[in-house]
Amino acid sequence: MQKNYIRQNQMGNVMHEKTAKSILSAENGMNIYRGCTHGCIYCDARSSCYQMHHQFEDIEVKINAPELLEKALKSKRKKCMIGTGAMSDPYLHIEENLGLTRKCLEIIDYYGFGLSIQTKSDRILRDLDLLKSIHKKSKCVVQMTMTTYDEKLPETG
């Protein structure tokens, strides 16, 4: 697995690219990015059990994610839901420049698979056209997490 450091963002976080060997988990989960800059104190993805070999705030970019996803979806015998965003937000600030999430959504749409996507970012609105198209062909579930400093705001759920 090749790693190359590519840049530092405005917050000083290092982002590096990785040539990954696979993109889908056994449960059809997809993480294009590993790590996160949101800084949520409740985040389970920070756990050492996930064997991340870099600081969590430094983003590892699976630069070949679209190619790996297309290869994986071509070989699937049955359509299923592809899940993303459970471990790392697919709409981190670097997505604006890299566009890997959008490319992967285009592939999911093209092959007619469903999607379950989680994010904290309004950057998802950029891909509303693809989310609607995926939903028409299969099913698309969008989950958003919103946090607030207002402790008086009632919890729902």
PDB file of C-alpha atoms in Angstrom:
ATOM      1  CA  MET A   1       0.000   0.000   0.000  1.00  0.00           C
ATOM      2  CA  GLN A   2       1.540   3.202  -1.187  1.00  0.00           C
ATOM      3  CA  LYS A   3       1.325   6.388   0.875  1.00  0.00           C
ATOM      4  CA  ASN A   4       2.223   9.854  -0.327  1.00  0.00           C
ATOM      5  CA  TYR A   5       1.724  13.021   1.693  1.00  0.00           C
ATOM      6  CA  ILE A   6      -0.076  15.471  -0.520  1.00  0.00           C
ATOM      7  CA  ARG A   7      -0.844  18.645   1.456  1.00  0.00           C
ATOM      8  CA  GLN A   8      -1.731  20.385   4.681  1.00  0.00           C
ATOM      9  CA  ASN A   9      -5.090  22.083   5.016  1.00  0.00           C
ATOM     10  CA  GLN A  10      -5.771  25.441   6.622  1.00  0.00           C
ATOM     11  CA  MET A  11      -6.095  23.776  10.056  1.00  0.00           C
ATOM     12  CA  GLY A  12      -2.672  22.146   9.734  1.00  0.00           C
ATOM     13  CA  ASN A  13      -3.986  18.609   9.179  1.00  0.00           C
ATOM     14  CA  VAL A  14      -1.910  16.420   6.914  1.00  0.00           C
ATOM     15  CA  MET A  15      -3.767  14.680   4.123  1.00  0.00           C
ATOM     16  CA  HIS A  16      -2.150  11.782   2.371  1.00  0.00           C
ATOM     17  CA  GLU A  17      -3.199   9.519  -0.414  1.00  0.00           C
ATOM     18  CA  LYS A  18      -3.197   5.769  -0.313  1.00  0.00           C
ATOM     19  CA  THR A  19      -3.518   3.283  -3.109  1.00  0.00           C
ATOM     20  CA  ALA A  20      -6.011   0.886  -1.503  1.00  0.00           C
ATOM     21  CA  LYS A  21      -6.474  -2.789  -2.303  1.00  0.00           C
ATOM     22  CA  SER A  22     -10.255  -2.799  -1.786  1.00  0.00           C
ATOM     23  CA  ILE A  23     -13.055  -0.336  -1.133  1.00  0.00           C
ATOM     24  CA  LEU A  24     -16.073  -2.371   0.058  1.00  0.00           C
ATOM     25  CA  SER A  25     -16.284  -4.209   3.369  1.00  0.00           C
ATOM     26  CA  ALA A  26     -18.008  -7.578   3.660  1.00  0.00           C
ATOM     27  CA  GLU A  27     -21.161  -5.671   4.663  1.00  0.00           C
ATOM     28  CA  ASN A  28     -20.871  -3.328   1.625  1.00  0.00           C
ATOM     29  CA  GLY A  29     -19.541  -0.392   3.631  1.00  0.00           C
ATOM     30  CA  MET A  30     -17.347   2.097   1.791  1.00  0.00           C
ATOM     31  CA  ASN A  31     -14.882   4.568   3.294  1.00  0.00           C
ATOM     32  CA  ILE A  32     -13.173   6.793   0.768  1.00  0.00           C
ATOM     33  CA  TYR A  33     -11.551   8.805   3.522  1.00  0.00           C
ATOM     34  CA  ARG A  34     -10.095   7.555   6.831  1.00  0.00           C
ATOM     35  CA  GLY A  35      -9.966  10.076   9.609  1.00  0.00           C
ATOM     36  CA  CYS A  36     -12.012  13.189  10.223  1.00  0.00           C
ATOM     37  CA  THR A  37     -11.583  16.845  11.107  1.00  0.00           C
ATOM     38  CA  HIS A  38     -14.974  17.373  12.788  1.00  0.00           C
ATOM     39  CA  GLY A  39     -13.516  16.693  16.254  1.00  0.00           C
ATOM     40  CA  CYS A  40     -16.646  15.088  17.727  1.00  0.00           C
ATOM     41  CA  ILE A  41     -15.949  13.855  21.248  1.00  0.00           C
ATOM     42  CA  TYR A  42     -18.477  11.011  20.914  1.00  0.00           C
ATOM     43  CA  CYS A  43     -16.930   9.534  17.762  1.00  0.00           C
ATOM     44  CA  ASP A  44     -16.450   5.759  17.922  1.00  0.00           C
ATOM     45  CA  ALA A  45     -14.263   5.787  14.805  1.00  0.00           C
ATOM     46  CA  ARG A  46     -11.372   7.162  16.917  1.00  0.00           C
ATOM     47  CA  SER A  47     -11.052   3.776  18.644  1.00  0.00           C
ATOM     48  CA  SER A  48      -7.692   2.047  18.302  1.00  0.00           C
ATOM     49  CA  CYS A  49      -9.507  -1.154  17.282  1.00  0.00           C
ATOM     50  CA  TYR A  50      -9.817   0.283  13.744  1.00  0.00           C
ATOM     51  CA  GLN A  51      -6.033   0.145  13.308  1.00  0.00           C
ATOM     52  CA  MET A  52      -5.525   3.602  11.926  1.00  0.00           C
ATOM     53  CA  HIS A  53      -1.795   4.230  11.612  1.00  0.00           C
ATOM     54  CA  HIS A  54      -2.021   8.015  11.578  1.00  0.00           C
ATOM     55  CA  GLN A  55      -3.586  10.717  13.731  1.00  0.00           C
ATOM     56  CA  PHE A  56      -7.363  10.652  13.357  1.00  0.00           C
ATOM     57  CA  GLU A  57      -7.490  14.319  12.307  1.00  0.00           C
ATOM     58  CA  ASP A  58      -5.083  13.604   9.454  1.00  0.00           C
ATOM     59  CA  ILE A  59      -7.050  12.367   6.480  1.00  0.00           C
ATOM     60  CA  GLU A  60      -6.061   9.308   4.508  1.00  0.00           C
ATOM     61  CA  VAL A  61      -7.475   9.505   0.982  1.00  0.00           C
ATOM     62  CA  LYS A  62      -8.133   6.280  -0.908  1.00  0.00           C
ATOM     63  CA  ILE A  63      -7.239   7.896  -4.189  1.00  0.00           C
ATOM     64  CA  ASN A  64      -8.225   4.871  -6.313  1.00  0.00           C
ATOM     65  CA  ALA A  65     -11.662   4.473  -4.664  1.00  0.00           C
ATOM     66  CA  PRO A  66     -13.743   5.021  -7.839  1.00  0.00           C
ATOM     67  CA  GLU A  67     -11.816   2.402  -9.821  1.00  0.00           C
ATOM     68  CA  LEU A  68     -12.050  -0.111  -6.978  1.00  0.00           C
ATOM     69  CA  LEU A  69     -15.776   0.544  -6.531  1.00  0.00           C
ATOM     70  CA  GLU A  70     -16.525   0.066 -10.214  1.00  0.00           C
ATOM     71  CA  LYS A  71     -14.622  -3.225 -10.250  1.00  0.00           C
ATOM     72  CA  ALA A  72     -16.464  -4.403  -7.114  1.00  0.00           C
ATOM     73  CA  LEU A  73     -19.946  -3.457  -8.367  1.00  0.00           C
ATOM     74  CA  LYS A  74     -19.374  -5.046 -11.776  1.00  0.00           C
ATOM     75  CA  SER A  75     -18.684  -8.364 -10.092  1.00  0.00           C
ATOM     76  CA  LYS A  76     -21.655  -8.343  -7.663  1.00  0.00           C
ATOM     77  CA  ARG A  77     -24.370 -10.839  -8.521  1.00  0.00           C
ATOM     78  CA  LYS A  78     -27.140  -9.086  -6.592  1.00  0.00           C
ATOM     79  CA  LYS A  79     -27.951  -5.422  -6.082  1.00  0.00           C
ATOM     80  CA  CYS A  80     -27.568  -4.146  -2.530  1.00  0.00           C
ATOM     81  CA  MET A  81     -27.260  -0.971  -0.485  1.00  0.00           C
ATOM     82  CA  ILE A  82     -23.803   0.586  -0.359  1.00  0.00           C
ATOM     83  CA  GLY A  83     -23.194   2.359   2.946  1.00  0.00           C
ATOM     84  CA  THR A  84     -20.828   5.254   3.515  1.00  0.00           C
ATOM     85  CA  GLY A  85     -20.206   7.808   6.215  1.00  0.00           C
ATOM     86  CA  ALA A  86     -20.379   5.561   9.267  1.00  0.00           C
ATOM     87  CA  MET A  87     -16.631   5.763   9.927  1.00  0.00           C
ATOM     88  CA  SER A  88     -15.551   8.954   8.150  1.00  0.00           C
ATOM     89  CA  ASP A  89     -17.683  11.714   6.697  1.00  0.00           C
ATOM     90  CA  PRO A  90     -17.756  11.428   2.884  1.00  0.00           C
ATOM     91  CA  TYR A  91     -18.137  15.230   2.624  1.00  0.00           C
ATOM     92  CA  LEU A  92     -15.049  16.481   4.438  1.00  0.00           C
ATOM     93  CA  HIS A  93     -13.675  19.805   3.201  1.00  0.00           C
ATOM     94  CA  ILE A  94     -11.210  18.043   0.875  1.00  0.00           C
ATOM     95  CA  GLU A  95     -14.118  16.511  -1.055  1.00  0.00           C
ATOM     96  CA  GLU A  96     -14.711  19.937  -2.615  1.00  0.00           C
ATOM     97  CA  ASN A  97     -11.417  19.625  -4.505  1.00  0.00           C
ATOM     98  CA  LEU A  98     -11.045  15.859  -4.912  1.00  0.00           C
ATOM     99  CA  GLY A  99     -14.632  14.916  -5.805  1.00  0.00           C
ATOM    100  CA  LEU A 100     -14.131  11.240  -4.960  1.00  0.00           C
ATOM    101  CA  THR A 101     -17.497  10.889  -3.218  1.00  0.00           C
ATOM    102  CA  ARG A 102     -19.264  12.304  -6.264  1.00  0.00           C
ATOM    103  CA  LYS A 103     -17.385   9.943  -8.592  1.00  0.00           C
ATOM    104  CA  CYS A 104     -18.366   6.973  -6.411  1.00  0.00           C
ATOM    105  CA  LEU A 105     -22.009   8.100  -6.346  1.00  0.00           C
ATOM    106  CA  GLU A 106     -21.962   8.291 -10.147  1.00  0.00           C
ATOM    107  CA  ILE A 107     -20.769   4.672 -10.264  1.00  0.00           C
ATOM    108  CA  ILE A 108     -23.402   3.528  -7.748  1.00  0.00           C
ATOM    109  CA  ASP A 109     -26.060   5.290  -9.817  1.00  0.00           C
ATOM    110  CA  TYR A 110     -24.792   3.844 -13.110  1.00  0.00           C
ATOM    111  CA  TYR A 111     -24.875   0.256 -11.836  1.00  0.00           C
ATOM    112  CA  GLY A 112     -28.259   0.682 -10.119  1.00  0.00           C
ATOM    113  CA  PHE A 113     -27.227   0.018  -6.520  1.00  0.00           C
ATOM    114  CA  GLY A 114     -28.835   1.595  -3.457  1.00  0.00           C
ATOM    115  CA  LEU A 115     -27.108   3.971  -1.070  1.00  0.00           C
ATOM    116  CA  SER A 116     -27.123   4.775   2.612  1.00  0.00           C
ATOM    117  CA  ILE A 117     -25.047   7.862   3.357  1.00  0.00           C
ATOM    118  CA  GLN A 118     -24.285   9.684   6.603  1.00  0.00           C
ATOM    119  CA  THR A 119     -22.825  13.176   6.880  1.00  0.00           C
ATOM    120  CA  LYS A 120     -22.682  16.321   8.986  1.00  0.00           C
ATOM    121  CA  SER A 121     -22.046  18.532   5.976  1.00  0.00           C
ATOM    122  CA  ASP A 122     -24.281  20.565   3.718  1.00  0.00           C
ATOM    123  CA  ARG A 123     -21.795  19.734   0.942  1.00  0.00           C
ATOM    124  CA  ILE A 124     -24.115  16.793   0.242  1.00  0.00           C
ATOM    125  CA  LEU A 125     -26.416  19.255  -1.538  1.00  0.00           C
ATOM    126  CA  ARG A 126     -23.907  19.374  -4.398  1.00  0.00           C
ATOM    127  CA  ASP A 127     -24.840  15.758  -5.196  1.00  0.00           C
ATOM    128  CA  LEU A 128     -28.614  16.051  -4.808  1.00  0.00           C
ATOM    129  CA  ASP A 129     -29.093  15.202  -8.503  1.00  0.00           C
ATOM    130  CA  LEU A 130     -27.274  11.877  -8.046  1.00  0.00           C
ATOM    131  CA  LEU A 131     -29.027  11.062  -4.771  1.00  0.00           C
ATOM    132  CA  LYS A 132     -32.409  11.547  -6.460  1.00  0.00           C
ATOM    133  CA  SER A 133     -31.366   9.423  -9.437  1.00  0.00           C
ATOM    134  CA  ILE A 134     -30.141   6.609  -7.163  1.00  0.00           C
ATOM    135  CA  HIS A 135     -33.419   6.753  -5.232  1.00  0.00           C
ATOM    136  CA  LYS A 136     -35.479   6.474  -8.412  1.00  0.00           C
ATOM    137  CA  LYS A 137     -33.598   3.358  -9.519  1.00  0.00           C
ATOM    138  CA  SER A 138     -33.147   1.673  -6.163  1.00  0.00           C
ATOM    139  CA  LYS A 139     -33.211   3.409  -2.789  1.00  0.00           C
ATOM    140  CA  CYS A 140     -31.242   6.239  -1.236  1.00  0.00           C
ATOM    141  CA  VAL A 141     -31.229   6.965   2.489  1.00  0.00           C
ATOM    142  CA  VAL A 142     -29.564  10.166   3.718  1.00  0.00           C
ATOM    143  CA  GLN A 143     -28.791  10.511   7.415  1.00  0.00           C
ATOM    144  CA  MET A 144     -27.520  13.764   8.890  1.00  0.00           C
ATOM    145  CA  THR A 145     -26.071  14.435  12.301  1.00  0.00           C
ATOM    146  CA  MET A 146     -26.569  17.875  13.752  1.00  0.00           C
ATOM    147  CA  THR A 147     -24.883  19.000  16.926  1.00  0.00           C
ATOM    148  CA  THR A 148     -25.468  22.081  19.023  1.00  0.00           C
ATOM    149  CA  TYR A 149     -24.053  23.819  22.060  1.00  0.00           C
ATOM    150  CA  ASP A 150     -27.608  24.498  23.251  1.00  0.00           C
ATOM    151  CA  GLU A 151     -28.072  21.961  26.073  1.00  0.00           C
ATOM    152  CA  LYS A 152     -31.689  23.112  26.484  1.00  0.00           C
ATOM    153  CA  LEU A 153     -32.575  21.855  23.036  1.00  0.00           C
ATOM    154  CA  PRO A 154     -34.623  18.670  23.515  1.00  0.00           C
ATOM    155  CA  GLU A 155     -33.177  15.403  22.358  1.00  0.00           C
ATOM    156  CA  THR A 156     -35.225  13.500  19.778  1.00  0.00           C
ATOM    157  CA  GLY A 157     -34.925   9.968  18.650  1.00  0.00           C
TER     158      GLY A 157
END
